[in-house]
PDB file of C-alpha atoms and ligand atoms in Angstrom:
ATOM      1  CA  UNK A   1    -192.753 -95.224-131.112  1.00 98.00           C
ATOM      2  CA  UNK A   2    -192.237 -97.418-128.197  1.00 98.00           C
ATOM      3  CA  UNK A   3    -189.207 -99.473-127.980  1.00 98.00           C
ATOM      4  CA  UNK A   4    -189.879-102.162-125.771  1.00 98.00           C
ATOM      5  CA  UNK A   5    -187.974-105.140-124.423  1.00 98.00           C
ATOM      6  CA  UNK A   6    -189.874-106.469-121.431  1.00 98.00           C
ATOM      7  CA  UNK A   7    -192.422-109.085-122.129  1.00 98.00           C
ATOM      8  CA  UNK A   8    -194.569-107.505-119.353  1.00 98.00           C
ATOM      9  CA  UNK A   9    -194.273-104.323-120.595  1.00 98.00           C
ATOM     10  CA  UNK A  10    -195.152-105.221-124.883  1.00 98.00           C
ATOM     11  CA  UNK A  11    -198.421-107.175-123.081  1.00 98.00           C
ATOM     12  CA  UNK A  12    -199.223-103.809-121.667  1.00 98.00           C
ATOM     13  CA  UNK A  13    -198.653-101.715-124.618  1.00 98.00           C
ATOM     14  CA  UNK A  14    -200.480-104.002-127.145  1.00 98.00           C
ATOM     15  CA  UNK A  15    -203.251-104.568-124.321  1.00 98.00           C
ATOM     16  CA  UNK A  16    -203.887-100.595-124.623  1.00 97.00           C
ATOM     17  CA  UNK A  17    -203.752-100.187-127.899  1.00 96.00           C
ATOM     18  CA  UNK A  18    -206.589-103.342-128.633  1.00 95.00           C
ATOM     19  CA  UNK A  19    -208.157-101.589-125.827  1.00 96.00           C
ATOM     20  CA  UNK A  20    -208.830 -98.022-128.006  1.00 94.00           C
ATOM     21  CA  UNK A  21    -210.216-100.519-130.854  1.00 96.00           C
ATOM     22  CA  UNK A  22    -207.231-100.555-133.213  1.00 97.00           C
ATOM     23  CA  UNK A  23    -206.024-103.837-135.164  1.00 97.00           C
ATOM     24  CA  UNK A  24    -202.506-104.606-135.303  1.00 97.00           C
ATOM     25  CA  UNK A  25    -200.166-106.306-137.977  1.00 98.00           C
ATOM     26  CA  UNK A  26    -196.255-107.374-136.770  1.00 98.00           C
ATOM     27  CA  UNK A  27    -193.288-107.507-139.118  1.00 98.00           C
ATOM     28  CA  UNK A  28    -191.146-110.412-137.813  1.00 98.00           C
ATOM     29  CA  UNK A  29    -187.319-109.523-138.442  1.00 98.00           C
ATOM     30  CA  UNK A  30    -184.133-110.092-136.999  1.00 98.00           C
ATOM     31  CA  UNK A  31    -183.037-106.785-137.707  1.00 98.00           C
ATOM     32  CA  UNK A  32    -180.043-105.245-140.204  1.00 96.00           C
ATOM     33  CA  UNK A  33    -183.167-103.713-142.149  1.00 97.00           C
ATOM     34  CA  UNK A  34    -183.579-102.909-145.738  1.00 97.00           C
ATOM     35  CA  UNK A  35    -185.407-101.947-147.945  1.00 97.00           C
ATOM     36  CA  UNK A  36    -187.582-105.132-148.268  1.00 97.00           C
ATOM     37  CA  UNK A  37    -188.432-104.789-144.869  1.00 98.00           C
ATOM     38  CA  UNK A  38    -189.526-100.732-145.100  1.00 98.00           C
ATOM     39  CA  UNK A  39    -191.541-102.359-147.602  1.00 98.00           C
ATOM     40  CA  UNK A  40    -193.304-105.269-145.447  1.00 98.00           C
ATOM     41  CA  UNK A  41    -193.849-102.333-142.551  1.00 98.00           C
ATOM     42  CA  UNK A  42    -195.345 -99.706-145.335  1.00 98.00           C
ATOM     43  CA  UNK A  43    -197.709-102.736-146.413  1.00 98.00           C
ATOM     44  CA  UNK A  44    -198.523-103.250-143.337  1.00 98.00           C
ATOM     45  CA  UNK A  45    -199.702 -99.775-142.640  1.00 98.00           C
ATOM     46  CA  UNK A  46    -202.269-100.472-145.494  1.00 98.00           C
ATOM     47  CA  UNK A  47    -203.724-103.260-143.138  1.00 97.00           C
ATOM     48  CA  UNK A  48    -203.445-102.344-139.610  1.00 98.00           C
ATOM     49  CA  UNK A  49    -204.185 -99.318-137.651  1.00 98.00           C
ATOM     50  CA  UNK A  50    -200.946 -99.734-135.850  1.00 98.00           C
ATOM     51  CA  UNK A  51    -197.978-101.686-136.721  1.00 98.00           C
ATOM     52  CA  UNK A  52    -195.142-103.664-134.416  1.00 98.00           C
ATOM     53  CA  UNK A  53    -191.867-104.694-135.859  1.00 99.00           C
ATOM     54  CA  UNK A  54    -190.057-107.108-133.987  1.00 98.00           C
ATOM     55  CA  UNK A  55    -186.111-107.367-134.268  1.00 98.00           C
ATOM     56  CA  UNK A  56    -184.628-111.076-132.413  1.00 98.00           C
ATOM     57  CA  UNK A  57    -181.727-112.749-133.922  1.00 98.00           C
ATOM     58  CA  UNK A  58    -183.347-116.116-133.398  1.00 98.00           C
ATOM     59  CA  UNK A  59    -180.296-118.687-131.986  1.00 98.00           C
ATOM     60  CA  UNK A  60    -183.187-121.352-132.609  1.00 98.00           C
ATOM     61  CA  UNK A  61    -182.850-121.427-136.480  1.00 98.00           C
ATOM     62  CA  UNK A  62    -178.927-120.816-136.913  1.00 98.00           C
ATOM     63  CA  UNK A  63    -177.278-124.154-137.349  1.00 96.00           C
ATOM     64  CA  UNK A  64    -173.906-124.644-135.421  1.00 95.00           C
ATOM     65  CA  UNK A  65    -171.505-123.737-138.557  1.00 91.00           C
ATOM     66  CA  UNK A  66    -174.129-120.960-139.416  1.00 94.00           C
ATOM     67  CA  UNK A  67    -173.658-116.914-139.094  1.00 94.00           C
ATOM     68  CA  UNK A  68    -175.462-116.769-135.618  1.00 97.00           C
ATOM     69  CA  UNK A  69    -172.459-114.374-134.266  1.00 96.00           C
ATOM     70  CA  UNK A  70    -171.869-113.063-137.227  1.00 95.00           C
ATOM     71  CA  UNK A  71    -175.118-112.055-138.429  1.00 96.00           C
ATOM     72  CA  UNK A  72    -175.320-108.018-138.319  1.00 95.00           C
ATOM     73  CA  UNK A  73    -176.592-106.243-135.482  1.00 97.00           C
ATOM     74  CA  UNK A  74    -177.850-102.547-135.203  1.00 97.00           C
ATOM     75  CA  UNK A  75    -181.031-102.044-133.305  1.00 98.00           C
ATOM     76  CA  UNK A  76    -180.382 -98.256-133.011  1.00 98.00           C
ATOM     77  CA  UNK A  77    -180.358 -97.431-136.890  1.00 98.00           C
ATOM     78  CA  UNK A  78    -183.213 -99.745-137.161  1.00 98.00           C
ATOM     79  CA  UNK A  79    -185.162 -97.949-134.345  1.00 98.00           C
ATOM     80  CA  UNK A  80    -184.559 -94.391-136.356  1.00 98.00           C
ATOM     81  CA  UNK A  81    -185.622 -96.543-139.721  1.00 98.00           C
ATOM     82  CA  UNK A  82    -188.755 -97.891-138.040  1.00 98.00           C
ATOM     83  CA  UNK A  83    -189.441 -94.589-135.831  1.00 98.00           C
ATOM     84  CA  UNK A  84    -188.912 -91.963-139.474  1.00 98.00           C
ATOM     85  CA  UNK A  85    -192.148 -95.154-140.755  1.00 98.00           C
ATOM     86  CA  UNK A  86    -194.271 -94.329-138.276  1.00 98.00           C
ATOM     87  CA  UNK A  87    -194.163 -97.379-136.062  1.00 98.00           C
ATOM     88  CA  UNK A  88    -196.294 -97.585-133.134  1.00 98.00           C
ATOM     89  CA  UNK A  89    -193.613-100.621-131.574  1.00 98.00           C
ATOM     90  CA  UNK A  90    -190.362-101.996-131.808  1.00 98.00           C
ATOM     91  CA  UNK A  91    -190.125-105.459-129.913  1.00 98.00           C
ATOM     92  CA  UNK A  92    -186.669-106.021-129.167  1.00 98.00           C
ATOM     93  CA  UNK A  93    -186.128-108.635-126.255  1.00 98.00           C
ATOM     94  CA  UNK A  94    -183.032-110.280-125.432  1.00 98.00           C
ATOM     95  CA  UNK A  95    -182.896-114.133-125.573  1.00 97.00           C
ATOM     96  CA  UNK A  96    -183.593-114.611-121.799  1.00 97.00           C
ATOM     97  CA  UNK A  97    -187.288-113.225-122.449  1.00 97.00           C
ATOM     98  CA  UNK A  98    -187.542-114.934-125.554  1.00 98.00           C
ATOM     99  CA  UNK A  99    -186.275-118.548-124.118  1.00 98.00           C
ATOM    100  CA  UNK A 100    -186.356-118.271-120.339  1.00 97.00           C
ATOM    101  CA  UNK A 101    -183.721-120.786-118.654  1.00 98.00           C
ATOM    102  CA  UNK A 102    -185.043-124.452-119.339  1.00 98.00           C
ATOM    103  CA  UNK A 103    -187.064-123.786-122.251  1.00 98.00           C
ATOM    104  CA  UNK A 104    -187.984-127.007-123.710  1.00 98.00           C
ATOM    105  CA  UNK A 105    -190.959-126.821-126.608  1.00 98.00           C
ATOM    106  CA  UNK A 106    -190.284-126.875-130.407  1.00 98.00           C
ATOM    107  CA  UNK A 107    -192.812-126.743-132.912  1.00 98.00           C
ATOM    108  CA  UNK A 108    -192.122-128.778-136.446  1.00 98.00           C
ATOM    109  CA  UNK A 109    -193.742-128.369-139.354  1.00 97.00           C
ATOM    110  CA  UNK A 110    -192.992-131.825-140.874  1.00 96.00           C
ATOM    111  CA  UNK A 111    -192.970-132.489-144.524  1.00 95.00           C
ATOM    112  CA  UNK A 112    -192.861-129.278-145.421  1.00 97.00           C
ATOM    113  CA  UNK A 113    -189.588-128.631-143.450  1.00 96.00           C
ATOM    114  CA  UNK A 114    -187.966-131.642-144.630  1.00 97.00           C
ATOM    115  CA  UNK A 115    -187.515-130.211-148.450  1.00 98.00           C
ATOM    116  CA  UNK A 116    -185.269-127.214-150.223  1.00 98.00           C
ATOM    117  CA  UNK A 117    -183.443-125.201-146.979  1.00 98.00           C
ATOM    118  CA  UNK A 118    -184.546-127.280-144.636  1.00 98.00           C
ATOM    119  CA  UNK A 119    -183.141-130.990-146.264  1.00 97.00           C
ATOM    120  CA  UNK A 120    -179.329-128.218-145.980  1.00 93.00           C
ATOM    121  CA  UNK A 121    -180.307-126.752-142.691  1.00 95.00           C
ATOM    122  CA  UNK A 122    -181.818-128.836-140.301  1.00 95.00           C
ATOM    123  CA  UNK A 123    -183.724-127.866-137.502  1.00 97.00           C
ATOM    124  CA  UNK A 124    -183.866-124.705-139.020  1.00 98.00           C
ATOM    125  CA  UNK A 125    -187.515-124.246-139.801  1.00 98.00           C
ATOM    126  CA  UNK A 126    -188.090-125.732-136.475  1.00 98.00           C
ATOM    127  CA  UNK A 127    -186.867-122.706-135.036  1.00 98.00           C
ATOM    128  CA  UNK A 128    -188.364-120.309-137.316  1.00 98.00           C
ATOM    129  CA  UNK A 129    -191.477-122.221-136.088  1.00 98.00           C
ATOM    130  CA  UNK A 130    -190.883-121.686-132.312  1.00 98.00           C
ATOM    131  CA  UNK A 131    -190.358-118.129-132.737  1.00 98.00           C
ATOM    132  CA  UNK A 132    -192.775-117.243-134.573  1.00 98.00           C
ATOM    133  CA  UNK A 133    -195.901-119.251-132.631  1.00 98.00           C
ATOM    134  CA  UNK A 134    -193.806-116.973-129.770  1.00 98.00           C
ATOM    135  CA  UNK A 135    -193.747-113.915-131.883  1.00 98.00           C
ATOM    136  CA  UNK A 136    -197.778-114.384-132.245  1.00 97.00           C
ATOM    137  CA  UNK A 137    -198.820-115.440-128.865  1.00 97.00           C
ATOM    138  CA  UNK A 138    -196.799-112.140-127.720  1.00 97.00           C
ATOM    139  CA  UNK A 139    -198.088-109.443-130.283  1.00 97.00           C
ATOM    140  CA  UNK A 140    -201.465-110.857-130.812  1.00 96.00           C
ATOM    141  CA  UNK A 141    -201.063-109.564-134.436  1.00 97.00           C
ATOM    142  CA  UNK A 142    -204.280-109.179-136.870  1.00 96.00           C
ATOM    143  CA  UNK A 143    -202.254-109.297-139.872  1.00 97.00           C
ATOM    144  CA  UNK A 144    -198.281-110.580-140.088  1.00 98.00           C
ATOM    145  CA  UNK A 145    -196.534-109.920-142.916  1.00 98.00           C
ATOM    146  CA  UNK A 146    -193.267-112.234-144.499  1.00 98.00           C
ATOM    147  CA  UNK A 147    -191.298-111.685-147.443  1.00 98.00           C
ATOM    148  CA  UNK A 148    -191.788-113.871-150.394  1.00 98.00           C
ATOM    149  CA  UNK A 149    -188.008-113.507-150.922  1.00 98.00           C
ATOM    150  CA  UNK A 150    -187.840-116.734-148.014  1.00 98.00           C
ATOM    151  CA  UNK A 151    -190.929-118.753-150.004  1.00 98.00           C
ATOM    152  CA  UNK A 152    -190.701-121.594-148.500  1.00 98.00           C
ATOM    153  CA  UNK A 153    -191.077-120.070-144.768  1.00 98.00           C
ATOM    154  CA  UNK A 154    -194.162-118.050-145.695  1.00 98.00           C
ATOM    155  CA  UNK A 155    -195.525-121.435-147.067  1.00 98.00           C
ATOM    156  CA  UNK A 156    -194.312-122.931-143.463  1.00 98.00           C
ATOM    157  CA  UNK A 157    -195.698-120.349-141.484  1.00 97.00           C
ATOM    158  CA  UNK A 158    -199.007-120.157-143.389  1.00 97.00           C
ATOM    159  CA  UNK A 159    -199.522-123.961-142.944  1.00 96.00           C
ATOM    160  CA  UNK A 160    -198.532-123.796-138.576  1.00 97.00           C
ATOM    161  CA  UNK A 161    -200.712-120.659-138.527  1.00 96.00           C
ATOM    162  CA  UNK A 162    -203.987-122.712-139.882  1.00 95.00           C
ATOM    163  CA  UNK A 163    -202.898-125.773-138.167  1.00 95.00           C
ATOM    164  CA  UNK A 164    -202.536-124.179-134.996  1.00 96.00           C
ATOM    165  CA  UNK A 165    -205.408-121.488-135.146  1.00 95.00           C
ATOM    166  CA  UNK A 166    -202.418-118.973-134.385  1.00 93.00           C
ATOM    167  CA  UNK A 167    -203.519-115.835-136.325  1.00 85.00           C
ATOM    168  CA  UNK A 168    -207.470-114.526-136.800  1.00 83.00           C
ATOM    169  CA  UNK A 169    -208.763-115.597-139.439  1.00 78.00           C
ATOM    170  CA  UNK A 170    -208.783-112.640-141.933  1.00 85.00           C
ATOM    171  CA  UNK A 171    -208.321-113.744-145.459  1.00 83.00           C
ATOM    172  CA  UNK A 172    -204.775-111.397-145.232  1.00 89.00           C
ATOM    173  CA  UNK A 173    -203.887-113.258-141.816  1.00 96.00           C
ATOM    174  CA  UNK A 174    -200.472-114.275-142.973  1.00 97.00           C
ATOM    175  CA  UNK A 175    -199.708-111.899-145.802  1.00 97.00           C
ATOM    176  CA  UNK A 176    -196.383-112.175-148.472  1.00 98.00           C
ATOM    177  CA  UNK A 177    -195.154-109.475-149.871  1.00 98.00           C
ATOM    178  CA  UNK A 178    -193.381-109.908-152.976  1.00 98.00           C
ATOM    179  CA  UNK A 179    -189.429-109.739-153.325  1.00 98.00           C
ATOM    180  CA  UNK A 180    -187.810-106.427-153.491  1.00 98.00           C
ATOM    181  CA  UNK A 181    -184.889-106.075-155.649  1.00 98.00           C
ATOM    182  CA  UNK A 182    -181.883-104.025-156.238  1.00 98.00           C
ATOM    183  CA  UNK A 183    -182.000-102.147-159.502  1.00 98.00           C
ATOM    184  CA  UNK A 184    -180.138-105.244-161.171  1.00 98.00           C
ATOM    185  CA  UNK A 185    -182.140-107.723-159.952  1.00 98.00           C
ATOM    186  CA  UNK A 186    -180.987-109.020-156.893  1.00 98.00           C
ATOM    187  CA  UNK A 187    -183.125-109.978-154.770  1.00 98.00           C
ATOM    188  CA  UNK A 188    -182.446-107.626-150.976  1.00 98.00           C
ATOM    189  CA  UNK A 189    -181.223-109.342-148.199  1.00 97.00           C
ATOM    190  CA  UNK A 190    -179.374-108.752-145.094  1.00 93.00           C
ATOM    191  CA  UNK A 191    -176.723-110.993-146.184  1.00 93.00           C
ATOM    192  CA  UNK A 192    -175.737-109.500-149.072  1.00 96.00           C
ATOM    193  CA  UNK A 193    -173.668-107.622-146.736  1.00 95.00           C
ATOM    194  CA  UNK A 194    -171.223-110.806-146.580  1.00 96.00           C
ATOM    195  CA  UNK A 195    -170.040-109.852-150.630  1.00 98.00           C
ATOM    196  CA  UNK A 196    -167.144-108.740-151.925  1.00 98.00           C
ATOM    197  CA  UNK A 197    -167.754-105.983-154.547  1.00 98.00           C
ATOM    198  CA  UNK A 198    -166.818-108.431-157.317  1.00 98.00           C
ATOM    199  CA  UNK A 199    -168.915-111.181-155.543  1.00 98.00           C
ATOM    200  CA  UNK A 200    -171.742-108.693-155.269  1.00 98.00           C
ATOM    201  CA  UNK A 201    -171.537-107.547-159.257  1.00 98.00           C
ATOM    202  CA  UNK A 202    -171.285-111.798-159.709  1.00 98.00           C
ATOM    203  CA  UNK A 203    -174.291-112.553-157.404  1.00 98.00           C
ATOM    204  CA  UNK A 204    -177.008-111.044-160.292  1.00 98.00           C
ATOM    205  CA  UNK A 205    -176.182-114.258-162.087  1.00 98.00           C
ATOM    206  CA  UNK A 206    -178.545-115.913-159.585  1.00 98.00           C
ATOM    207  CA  UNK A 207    -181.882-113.812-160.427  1.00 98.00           C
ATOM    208  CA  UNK A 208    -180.690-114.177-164.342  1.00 98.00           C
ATOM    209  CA  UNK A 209    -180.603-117.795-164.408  1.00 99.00           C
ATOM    210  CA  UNK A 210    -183.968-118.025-162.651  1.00 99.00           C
ATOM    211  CA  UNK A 211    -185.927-115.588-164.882  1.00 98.00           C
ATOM    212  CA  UNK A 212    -184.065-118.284-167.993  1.00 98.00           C
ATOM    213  CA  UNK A 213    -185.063-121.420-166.329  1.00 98.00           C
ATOM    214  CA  UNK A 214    -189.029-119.683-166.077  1.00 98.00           C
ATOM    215  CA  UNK A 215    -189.191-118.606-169.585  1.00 98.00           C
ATOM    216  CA  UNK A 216    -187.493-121.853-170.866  1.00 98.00           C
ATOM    217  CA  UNK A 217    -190.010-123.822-168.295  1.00 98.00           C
ATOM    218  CA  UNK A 218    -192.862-121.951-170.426  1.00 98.00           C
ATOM    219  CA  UNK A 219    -191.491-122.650-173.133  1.00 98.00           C
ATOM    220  CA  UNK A 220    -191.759-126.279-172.590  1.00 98.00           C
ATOM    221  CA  UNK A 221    -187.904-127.035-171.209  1.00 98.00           C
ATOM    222  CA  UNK A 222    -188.573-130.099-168.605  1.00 98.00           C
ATOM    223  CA  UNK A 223    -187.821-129.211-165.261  1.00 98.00           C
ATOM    224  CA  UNK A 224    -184.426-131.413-165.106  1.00 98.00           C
ATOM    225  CA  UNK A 225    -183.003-129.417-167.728  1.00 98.00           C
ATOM    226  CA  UNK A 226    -184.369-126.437-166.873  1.00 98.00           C
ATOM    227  CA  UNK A 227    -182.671-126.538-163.346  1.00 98.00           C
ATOM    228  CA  UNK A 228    -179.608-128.422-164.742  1.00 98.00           C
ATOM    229  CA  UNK A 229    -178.931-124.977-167.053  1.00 99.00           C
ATOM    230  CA  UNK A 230    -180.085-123.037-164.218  1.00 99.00           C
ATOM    231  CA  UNK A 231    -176.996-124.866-161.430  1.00 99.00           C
ATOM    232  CA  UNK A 232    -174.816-124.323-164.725  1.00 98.00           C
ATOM    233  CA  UNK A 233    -175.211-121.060-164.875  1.00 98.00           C
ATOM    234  CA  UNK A 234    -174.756-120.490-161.605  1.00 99.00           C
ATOM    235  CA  UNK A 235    -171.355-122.040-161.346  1.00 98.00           C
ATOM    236  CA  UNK A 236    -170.342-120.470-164.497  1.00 98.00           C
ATOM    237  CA  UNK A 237    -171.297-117.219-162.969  1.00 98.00           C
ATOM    238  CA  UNK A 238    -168.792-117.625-159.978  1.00 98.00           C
ATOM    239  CA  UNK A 239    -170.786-119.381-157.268  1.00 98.00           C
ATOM    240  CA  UNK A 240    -169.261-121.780-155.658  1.00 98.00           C
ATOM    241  CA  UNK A 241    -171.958-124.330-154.634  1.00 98.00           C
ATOM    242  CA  UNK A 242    -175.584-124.958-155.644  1.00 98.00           C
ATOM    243  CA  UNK A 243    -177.574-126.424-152.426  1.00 98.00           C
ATOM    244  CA  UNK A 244    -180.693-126.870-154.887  1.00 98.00           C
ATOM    245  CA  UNK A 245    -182.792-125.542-157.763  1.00 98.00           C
ATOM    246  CA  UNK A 246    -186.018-126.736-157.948  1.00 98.00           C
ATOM    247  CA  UNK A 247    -189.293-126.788-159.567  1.00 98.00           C
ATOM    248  CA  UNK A 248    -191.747-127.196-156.899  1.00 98.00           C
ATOM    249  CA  UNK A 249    -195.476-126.471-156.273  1.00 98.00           C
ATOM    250  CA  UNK A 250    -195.951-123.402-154.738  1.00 98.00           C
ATOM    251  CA  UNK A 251    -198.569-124.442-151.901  1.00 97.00           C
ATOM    252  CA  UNK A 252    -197.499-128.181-150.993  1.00 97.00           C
ATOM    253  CA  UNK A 253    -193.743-127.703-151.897  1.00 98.00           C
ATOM    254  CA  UNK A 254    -194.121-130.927-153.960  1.00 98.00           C
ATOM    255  CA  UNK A 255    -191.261-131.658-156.607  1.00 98.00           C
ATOM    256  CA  UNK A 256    -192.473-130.885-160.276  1.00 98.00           C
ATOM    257  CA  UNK A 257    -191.090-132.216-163.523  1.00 98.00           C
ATOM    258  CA  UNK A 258    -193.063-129.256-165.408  1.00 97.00           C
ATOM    259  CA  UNK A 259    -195.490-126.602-164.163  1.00 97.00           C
ATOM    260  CA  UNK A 260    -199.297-127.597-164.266  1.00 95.00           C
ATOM    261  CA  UNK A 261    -202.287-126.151-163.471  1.00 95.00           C
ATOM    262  CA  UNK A 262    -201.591-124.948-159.841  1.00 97.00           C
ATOM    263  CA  UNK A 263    -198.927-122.014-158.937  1.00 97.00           C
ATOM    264  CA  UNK A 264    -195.911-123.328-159.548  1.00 98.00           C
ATOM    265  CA  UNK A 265    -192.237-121.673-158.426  1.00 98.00           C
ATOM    266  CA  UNK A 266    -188.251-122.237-158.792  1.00 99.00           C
ATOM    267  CA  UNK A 267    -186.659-121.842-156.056  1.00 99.00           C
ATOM    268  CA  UNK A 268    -182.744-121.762-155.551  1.00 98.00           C
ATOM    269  CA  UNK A 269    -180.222-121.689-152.621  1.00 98.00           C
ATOM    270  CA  UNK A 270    -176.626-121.442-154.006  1.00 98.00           C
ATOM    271  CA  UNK A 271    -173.454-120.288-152.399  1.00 98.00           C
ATOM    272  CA  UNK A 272    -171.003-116.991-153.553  1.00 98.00           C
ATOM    273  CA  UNK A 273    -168.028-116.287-151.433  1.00 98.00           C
ATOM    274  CA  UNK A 274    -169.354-116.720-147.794  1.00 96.00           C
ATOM    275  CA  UNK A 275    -172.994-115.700-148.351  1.00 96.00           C
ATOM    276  CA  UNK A 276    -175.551-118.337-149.154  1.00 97.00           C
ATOM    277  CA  UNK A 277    -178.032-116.903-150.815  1.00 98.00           C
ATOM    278  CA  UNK A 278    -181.719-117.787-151.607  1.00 98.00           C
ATOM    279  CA  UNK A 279    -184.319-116.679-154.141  1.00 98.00           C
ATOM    280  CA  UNK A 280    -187.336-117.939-156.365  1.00 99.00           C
ATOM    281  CA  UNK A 281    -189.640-116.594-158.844  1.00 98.00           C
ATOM    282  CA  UNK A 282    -193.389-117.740-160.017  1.00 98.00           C
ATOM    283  CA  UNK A 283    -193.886-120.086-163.451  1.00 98.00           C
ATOM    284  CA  UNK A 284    -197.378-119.201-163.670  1.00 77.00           C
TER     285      UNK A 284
HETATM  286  O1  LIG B   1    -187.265-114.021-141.956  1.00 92.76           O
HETATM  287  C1  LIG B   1    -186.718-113.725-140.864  1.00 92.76           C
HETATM  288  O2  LIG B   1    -186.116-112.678-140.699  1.00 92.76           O
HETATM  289  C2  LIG B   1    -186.805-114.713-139.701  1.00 92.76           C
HETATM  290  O3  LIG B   1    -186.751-116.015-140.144  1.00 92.76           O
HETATM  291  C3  LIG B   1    -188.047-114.487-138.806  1.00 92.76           C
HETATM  292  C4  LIG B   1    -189.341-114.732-139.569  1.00 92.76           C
HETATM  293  C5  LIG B   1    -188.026-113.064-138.253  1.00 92.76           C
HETATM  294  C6  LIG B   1    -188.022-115.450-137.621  1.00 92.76           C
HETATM  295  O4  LIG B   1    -186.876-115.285-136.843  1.00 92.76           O
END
């Protein structure tokens, strides 16, 4: 496994290995990796000959009152995670190679930006945007794989990727790979580190009051009360603030006052103790 942090040098390495015939798939992360992330790379492995992980803590998609500084960093127990999975190479720049002085582009998604996390963070998705068109132009990826956990940034990504002609255009181009949980339910992340054990046993009250509002959305519950229960529950449950739960469809992000024919999912940002926490679930 190489670990590489030079620009010049990951062109070279990914150069070679296209050169010997092999496809490639990337794992975007920002590092503190978990389970759900083993996951995306071990997927990933199923679609690529090789398999790149990057690891930036993007300053483009933190807000000003956000966890930039805060946000956990350990790229050497992530190198021995990645290296004991087999990966061919760890991308790891610092921000000077990522945004070289006087770097001036963004790339927007609009619409789709506008809604859920980005209507509480904005500019966020802007800057998940950036660094990901970044993230592709450097790895020249086959396949990329995101975690359904962050639904609405797979759906942003998916969109900029066809937009833009970013990624090739194998059906499993942009692949999500479905939320991976801990045994009670809630859903990995690499915030979850920010809990307090009581906030921690609290937080399961969050994949709980989705899984009600789904079956009580199949059951015929409109969506107002279904997410009214669902905020409820939340605050009964000890969180402090709900930023939104929703009933939206799953492609277009449009609002939905009951699931219809197209994939439909709930999705939910809510805060507990100083970890804001996301998560969503499919109707049908
Ligand atoms: O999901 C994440 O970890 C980040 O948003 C990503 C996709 C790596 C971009 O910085």
């Amino acid at each position: 496994m190489q670990t590489i942090s030079r620009l010049d040098t990951l062109r070279h390495a990914v150069t070679l290995l296209k050169s010997g015939g092999k496809t490639l798939a990337l794992v975007p992360t920002m590092g503190a990796l978990h389970e759900g992330h083993l996951t995306l790379v071990r997927t990933a492995r199923r679609h690529a000959d090789a398999v790149a992980v990057s690891i930036f803590v993007n300053p483009r998609q933190f807000g000003p009152n956000e966890d930039f500084d805060a946000y956990p960093r350990r790229l050497e127990a992530d190198a021995a995670l990645l290296a004991a999975e087999g990966v061919d190479i760890v991308w790891a720049p610092p921000p000077a190679e990522v945004y070289p002085a006087g770097f001036a582009t963004s790339v927007s998604v609009s619409g789709l930006d506008a809604v859920l996390c980005g209507a509480a963070r904005p500019g966020h998705f802007d800057g998940v945007a950036t660094v990901v068109t970044k993230l592709f132009n450097q790895v020249q990826p086959d396949v990329a794989l995101f975690g359904e956990k962050d639904w609405q940034q797979l759906t942003i990504i998916r969109r900029m990727a066809r937009d833009l002609d970013l990624t090739s255009p194998r059906a499993d181009a942009i692949l999500g790979v479905p939320t991976v949980r801990e045994a009670d339910g809630l859903a990995m992340s690499s915030r979850n580190q920010y809990l307090t054990p009581e906030e921690r046993a609290a937080a399961v009250a969050l994949p709980r009051a989705i899984a009600a509002a789904v079956t009580a959305l199949k059951g015929g519950t409109p969506a107002a009360q279904a997410m009214a229960d669902l905020s409820a529950a939340l605050l009964a449950g000890g969180f402090s603030r709900v930023d939104y739960a929703e009933l939206r469809d799953a492609t277009t992000l449009d609002l939905l006052d009951a699931p219809g024919a197209a994939p439909a999912r709930v999705l939910v940002a809510a805060h507990i103790g100083k970890a804001r926490l996301i998560d969503n679930a499919p109707v049908i």
